[in-house]
Coordinates of N, CA and C in Angstrom, one line a residue:
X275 N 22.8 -16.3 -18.7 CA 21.7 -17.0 -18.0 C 21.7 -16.7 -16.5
X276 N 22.9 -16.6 -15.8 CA 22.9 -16.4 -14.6 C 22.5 -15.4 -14.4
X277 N 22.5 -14.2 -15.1 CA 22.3 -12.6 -15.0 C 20.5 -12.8 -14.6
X278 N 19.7 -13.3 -15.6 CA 18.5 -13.6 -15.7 C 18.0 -14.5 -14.4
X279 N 18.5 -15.0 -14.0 CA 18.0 -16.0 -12.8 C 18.3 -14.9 -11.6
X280 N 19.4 -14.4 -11.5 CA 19.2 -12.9 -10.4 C 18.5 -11.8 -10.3
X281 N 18.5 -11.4 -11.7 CA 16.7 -10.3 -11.4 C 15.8 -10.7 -11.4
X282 N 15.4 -12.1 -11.9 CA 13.7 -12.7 -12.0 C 13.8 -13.2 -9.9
X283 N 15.3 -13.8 -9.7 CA 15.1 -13.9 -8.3 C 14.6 -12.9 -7.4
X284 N 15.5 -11.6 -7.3 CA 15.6 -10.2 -7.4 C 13.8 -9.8 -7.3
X285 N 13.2 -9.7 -8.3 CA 11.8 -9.4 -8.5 C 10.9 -10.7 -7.9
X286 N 11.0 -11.6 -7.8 CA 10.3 -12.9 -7.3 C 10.5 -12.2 -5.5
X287 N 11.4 -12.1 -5.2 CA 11.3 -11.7 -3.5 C 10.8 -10.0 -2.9
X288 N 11.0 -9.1 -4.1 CA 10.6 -7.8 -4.1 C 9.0 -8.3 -4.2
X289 N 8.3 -9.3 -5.0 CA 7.0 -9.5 -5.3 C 6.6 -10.2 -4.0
X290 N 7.5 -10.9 -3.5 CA 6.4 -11.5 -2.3 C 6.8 -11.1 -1.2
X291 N 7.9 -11.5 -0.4 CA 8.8 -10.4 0.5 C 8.4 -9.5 0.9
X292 N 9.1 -8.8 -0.2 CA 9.2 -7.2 0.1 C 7.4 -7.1 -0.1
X293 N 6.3 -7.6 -0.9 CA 5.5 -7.0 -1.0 C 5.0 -7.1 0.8
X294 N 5.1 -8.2 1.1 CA 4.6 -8.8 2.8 C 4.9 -7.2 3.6
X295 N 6.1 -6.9 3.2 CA 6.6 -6.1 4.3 C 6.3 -4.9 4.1
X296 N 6.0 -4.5 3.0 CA 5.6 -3.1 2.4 C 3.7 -3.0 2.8
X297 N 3.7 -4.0 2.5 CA 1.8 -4.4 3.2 C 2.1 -3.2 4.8
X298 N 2.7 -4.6 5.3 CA 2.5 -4.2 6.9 C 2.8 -3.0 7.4
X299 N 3.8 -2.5 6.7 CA 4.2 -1.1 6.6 C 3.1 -0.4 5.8
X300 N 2.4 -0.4 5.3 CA 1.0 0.5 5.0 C -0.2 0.0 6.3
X301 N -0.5 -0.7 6.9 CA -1.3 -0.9 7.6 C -0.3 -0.2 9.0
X302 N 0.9 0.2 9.2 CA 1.0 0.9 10.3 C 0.5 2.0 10.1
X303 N 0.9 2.9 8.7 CA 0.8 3.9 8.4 C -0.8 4.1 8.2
X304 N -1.3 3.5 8.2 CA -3.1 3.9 7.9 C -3.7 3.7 9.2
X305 N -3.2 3.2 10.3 CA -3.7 2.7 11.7 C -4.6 1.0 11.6
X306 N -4.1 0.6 10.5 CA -5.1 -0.3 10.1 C -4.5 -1.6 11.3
X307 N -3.3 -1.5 11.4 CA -2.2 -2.8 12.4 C -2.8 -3.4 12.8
X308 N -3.8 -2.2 13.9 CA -4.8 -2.9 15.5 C -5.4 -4.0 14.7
X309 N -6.3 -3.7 13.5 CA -7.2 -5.0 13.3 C -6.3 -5.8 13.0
X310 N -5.2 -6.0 12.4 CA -4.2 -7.1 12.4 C -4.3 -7.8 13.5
X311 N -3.2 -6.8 14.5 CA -3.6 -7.5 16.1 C -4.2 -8.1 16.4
X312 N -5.3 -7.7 16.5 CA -6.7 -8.3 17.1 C -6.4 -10.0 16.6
X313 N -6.2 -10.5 15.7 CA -6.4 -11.2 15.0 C -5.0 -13.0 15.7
X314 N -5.8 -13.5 15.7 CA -5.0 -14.6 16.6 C -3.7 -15.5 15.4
X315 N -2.3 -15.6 15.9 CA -0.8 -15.4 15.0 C -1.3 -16.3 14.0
X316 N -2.0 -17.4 14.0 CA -2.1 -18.0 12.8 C -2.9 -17.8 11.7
X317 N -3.7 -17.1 11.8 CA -4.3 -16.1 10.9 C -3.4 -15.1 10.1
X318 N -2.9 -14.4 11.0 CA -1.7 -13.5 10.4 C -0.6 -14.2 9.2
X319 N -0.5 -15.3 9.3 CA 0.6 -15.8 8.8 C -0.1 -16.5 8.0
X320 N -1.3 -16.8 7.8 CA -1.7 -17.4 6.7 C -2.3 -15.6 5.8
X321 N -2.6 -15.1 6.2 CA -2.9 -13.8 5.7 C -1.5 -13.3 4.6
X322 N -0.3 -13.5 5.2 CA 0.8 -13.6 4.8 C 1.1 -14.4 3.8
X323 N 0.7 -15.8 3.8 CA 1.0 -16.9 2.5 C 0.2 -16.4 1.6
X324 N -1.2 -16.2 2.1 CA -2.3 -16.3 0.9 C -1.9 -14.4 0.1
X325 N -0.9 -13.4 0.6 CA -0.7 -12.5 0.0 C 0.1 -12.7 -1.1
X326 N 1.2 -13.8 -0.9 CA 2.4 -14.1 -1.6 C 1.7 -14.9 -2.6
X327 N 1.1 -15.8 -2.5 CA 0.2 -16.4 -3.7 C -1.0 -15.5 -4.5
X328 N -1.2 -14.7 -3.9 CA -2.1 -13.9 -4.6 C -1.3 -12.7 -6.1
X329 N -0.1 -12.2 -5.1 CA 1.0 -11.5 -6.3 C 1.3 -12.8 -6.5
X330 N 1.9 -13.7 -6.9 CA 2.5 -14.7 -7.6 C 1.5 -14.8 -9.0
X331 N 0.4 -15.3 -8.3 CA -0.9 -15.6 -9.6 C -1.1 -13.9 -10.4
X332 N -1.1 -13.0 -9.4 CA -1.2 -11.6 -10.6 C -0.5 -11.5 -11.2
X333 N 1.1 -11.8 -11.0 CA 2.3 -11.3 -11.6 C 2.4 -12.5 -13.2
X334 N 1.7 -13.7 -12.8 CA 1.8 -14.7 -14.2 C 0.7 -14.2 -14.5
X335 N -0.2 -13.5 -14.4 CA -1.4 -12.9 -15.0 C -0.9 -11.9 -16.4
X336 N -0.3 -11.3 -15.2 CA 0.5 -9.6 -16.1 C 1.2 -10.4 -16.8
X337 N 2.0 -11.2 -16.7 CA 3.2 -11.9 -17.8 C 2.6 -12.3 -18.6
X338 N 1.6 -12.7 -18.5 CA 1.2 -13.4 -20.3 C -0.4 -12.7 -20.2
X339 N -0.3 -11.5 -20.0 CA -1.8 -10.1 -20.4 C -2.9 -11.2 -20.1
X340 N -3.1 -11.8 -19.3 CA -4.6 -12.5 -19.0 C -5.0 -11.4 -17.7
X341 N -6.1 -10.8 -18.3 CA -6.3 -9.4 -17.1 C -7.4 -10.4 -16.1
X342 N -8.1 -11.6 -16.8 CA -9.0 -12.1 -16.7 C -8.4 -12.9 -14.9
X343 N -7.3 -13.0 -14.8 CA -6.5 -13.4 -13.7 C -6.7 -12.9 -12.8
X344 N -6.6 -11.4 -12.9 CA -6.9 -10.2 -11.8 C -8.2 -10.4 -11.4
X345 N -9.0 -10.2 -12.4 CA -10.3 -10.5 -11.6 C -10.8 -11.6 -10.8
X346 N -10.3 -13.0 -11.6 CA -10.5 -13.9 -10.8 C -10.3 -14.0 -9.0
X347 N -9.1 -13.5 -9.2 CA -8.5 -13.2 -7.9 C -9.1 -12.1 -6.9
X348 N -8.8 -11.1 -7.5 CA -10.3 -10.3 -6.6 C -11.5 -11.4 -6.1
X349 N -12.5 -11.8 -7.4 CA -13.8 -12.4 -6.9 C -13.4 -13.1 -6.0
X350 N -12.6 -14.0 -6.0 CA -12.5 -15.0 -5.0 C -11.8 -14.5 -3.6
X351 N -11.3 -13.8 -3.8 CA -10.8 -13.0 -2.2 C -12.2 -12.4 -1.6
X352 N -12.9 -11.7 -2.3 CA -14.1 -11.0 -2.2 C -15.3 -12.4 -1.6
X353 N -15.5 -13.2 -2.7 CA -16.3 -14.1 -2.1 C -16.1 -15.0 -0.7
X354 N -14.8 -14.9 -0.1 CA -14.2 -15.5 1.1 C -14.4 -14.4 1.9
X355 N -14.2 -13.2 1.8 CA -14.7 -12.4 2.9 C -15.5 -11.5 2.8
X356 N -16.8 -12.0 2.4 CA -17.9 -11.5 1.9 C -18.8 -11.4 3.4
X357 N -19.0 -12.3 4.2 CA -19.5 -11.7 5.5 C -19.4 -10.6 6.2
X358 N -17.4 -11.1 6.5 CA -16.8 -9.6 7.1 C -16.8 -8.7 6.2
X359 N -17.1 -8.2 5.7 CA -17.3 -6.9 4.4 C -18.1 -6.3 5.1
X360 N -18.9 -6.7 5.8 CA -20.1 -5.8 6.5 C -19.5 -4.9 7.6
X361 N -18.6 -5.3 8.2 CA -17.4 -4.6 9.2 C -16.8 -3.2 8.8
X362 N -17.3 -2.2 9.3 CA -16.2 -1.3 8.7 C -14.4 -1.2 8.4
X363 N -14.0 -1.6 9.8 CA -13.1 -2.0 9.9 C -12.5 -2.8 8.7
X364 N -12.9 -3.9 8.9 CA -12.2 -5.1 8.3 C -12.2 -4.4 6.8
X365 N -13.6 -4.0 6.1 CA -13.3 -3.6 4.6 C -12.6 -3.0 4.5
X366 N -12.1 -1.7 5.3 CA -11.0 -0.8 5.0 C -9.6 -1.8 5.0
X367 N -9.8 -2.8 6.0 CA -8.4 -3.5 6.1 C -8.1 -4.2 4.8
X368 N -8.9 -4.9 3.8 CA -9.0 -5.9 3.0 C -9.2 -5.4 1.9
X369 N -9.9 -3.9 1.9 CA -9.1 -3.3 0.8 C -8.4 -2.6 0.7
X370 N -7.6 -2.2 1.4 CA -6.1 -1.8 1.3 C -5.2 -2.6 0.8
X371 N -5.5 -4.0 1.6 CA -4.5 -5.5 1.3 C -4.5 -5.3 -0.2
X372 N -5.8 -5.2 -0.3 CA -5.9 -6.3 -1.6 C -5.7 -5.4 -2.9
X373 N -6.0 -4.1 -2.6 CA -5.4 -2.7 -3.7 C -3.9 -2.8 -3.4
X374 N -3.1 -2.7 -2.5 CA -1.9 -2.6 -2.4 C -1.5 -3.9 -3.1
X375 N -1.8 -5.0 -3.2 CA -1.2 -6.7 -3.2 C -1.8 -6.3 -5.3
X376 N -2.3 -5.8 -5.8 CA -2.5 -5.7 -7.0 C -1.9 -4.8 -7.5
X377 N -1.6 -3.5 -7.0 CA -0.6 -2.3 -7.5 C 0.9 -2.7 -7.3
X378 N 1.6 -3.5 -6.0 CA 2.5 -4.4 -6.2 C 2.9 -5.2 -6.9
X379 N 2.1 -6.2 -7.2 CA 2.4 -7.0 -8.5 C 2.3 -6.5 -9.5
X380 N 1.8 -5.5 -10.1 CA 2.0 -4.2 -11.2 C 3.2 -3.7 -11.3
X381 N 3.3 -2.9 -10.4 CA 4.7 -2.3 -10.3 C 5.9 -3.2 -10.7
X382 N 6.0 -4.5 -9.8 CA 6.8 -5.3 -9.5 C 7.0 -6.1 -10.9
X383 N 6.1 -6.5 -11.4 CA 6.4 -7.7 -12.7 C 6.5 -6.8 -13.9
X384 N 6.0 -5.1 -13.6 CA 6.4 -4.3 -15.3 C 7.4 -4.1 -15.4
X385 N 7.6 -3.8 -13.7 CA 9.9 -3.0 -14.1 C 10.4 -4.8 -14.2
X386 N 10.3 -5.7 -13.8 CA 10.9 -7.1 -14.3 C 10.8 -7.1 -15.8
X387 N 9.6 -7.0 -16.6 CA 9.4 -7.1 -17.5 C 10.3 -6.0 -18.7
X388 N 9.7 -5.0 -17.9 CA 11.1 -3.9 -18.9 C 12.3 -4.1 -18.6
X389 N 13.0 -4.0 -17.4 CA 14.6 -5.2 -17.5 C 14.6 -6.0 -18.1
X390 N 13.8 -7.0 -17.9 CA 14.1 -8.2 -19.1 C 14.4 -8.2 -20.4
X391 N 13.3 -7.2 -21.0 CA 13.4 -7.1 -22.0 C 14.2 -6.2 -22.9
X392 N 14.8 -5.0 -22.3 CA 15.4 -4.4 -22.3 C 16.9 -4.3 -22.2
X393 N 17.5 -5.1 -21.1 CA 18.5 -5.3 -20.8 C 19.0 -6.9 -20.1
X394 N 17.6 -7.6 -20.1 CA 17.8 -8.8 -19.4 C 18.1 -10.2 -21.4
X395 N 17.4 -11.2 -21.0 CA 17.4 -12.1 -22.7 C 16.0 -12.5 -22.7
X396 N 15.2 -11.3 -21.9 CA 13.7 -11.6 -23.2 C 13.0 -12.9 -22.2
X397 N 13.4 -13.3 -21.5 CA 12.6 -14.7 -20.8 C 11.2 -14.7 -21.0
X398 N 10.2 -13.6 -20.6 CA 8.9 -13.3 -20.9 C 8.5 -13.9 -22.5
X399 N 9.5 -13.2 -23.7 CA 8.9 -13.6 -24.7 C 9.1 -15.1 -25.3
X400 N 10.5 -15.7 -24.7 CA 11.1 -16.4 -24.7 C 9.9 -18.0 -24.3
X401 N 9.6 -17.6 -23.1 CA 8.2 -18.5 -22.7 C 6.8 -18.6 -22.9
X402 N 6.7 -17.2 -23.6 CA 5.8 -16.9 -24.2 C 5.6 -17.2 -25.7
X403 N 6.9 -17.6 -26.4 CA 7.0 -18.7 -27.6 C 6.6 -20.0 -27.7
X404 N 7.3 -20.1 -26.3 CA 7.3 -21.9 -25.9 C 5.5 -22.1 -26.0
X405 N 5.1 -21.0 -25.2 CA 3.8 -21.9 -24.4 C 2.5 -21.1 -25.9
X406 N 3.1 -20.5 -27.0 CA 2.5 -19.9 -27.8 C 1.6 -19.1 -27.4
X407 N 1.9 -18.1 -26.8 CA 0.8 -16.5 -26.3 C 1.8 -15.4 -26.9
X408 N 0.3 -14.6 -27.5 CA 0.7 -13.4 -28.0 C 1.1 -12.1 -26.8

């Protein structure tokens, strides 16, 4: 059991964490930062929470195949920054976030999911009994 609580921890900080910092680290690399900058610290850092709840909610999406999760989460990121969309800037910024923050939680919850299942005790199907999803 303990084995299991260290890679789901393991992949829980690679998913939000590391996804935070892997972000930021693509917006140096694209030149995208500056609009970061621009942007006054408490923004940034809610930019930051609302990334980590966003893979959290994809990652229980992908765990029990509700794709219908992914989209929700799109629309509603999309309908919150539906003004600034008109920005060139900003769109390039917000879809980057938000393609990276969904190719991350992909990445991130399949190789959890294949450890688990694989070499971990199954926890995915394990709760996926409990809560009855195929």
């Amino acid at each position: 059991m303990i084995h299991a609580l260290v890679y789901t921890a393991v992949a829980l900080g690679l998913l939000t964490y590391g996804g935070n910092w892997l972000c930021r680290k693509l917006f140096d690399l694209t030149g995208l930062k500056d609009m970061v900058s621009e942007s006054p610290p408490s923004t940034i850092s809610a930019g930051r929470v609302i990334g980590i709840l966003e893979r959290l909610i994809l990652a229980a999406g992908i765990v029990v195949h509700s794709w219908e999760i992914l989209a929700a989460v799109i629309a509603l990121k999309t309908v919150a920054r539906f003004q600034k969309l008109d920005q060139r800037e900003f769109a390039e910024y917000f879809l980057v976030g938000s393609l990276f923050s969904v190719l991350w939680a992909l990445l991130v919850t399949s190789a959890w999911a294949a450890y688990d299942h694989s070499l971990g005790i199954d926890l995915r199907q394990a709760v996926a009994d409990m809560l009855v999803i195929d």
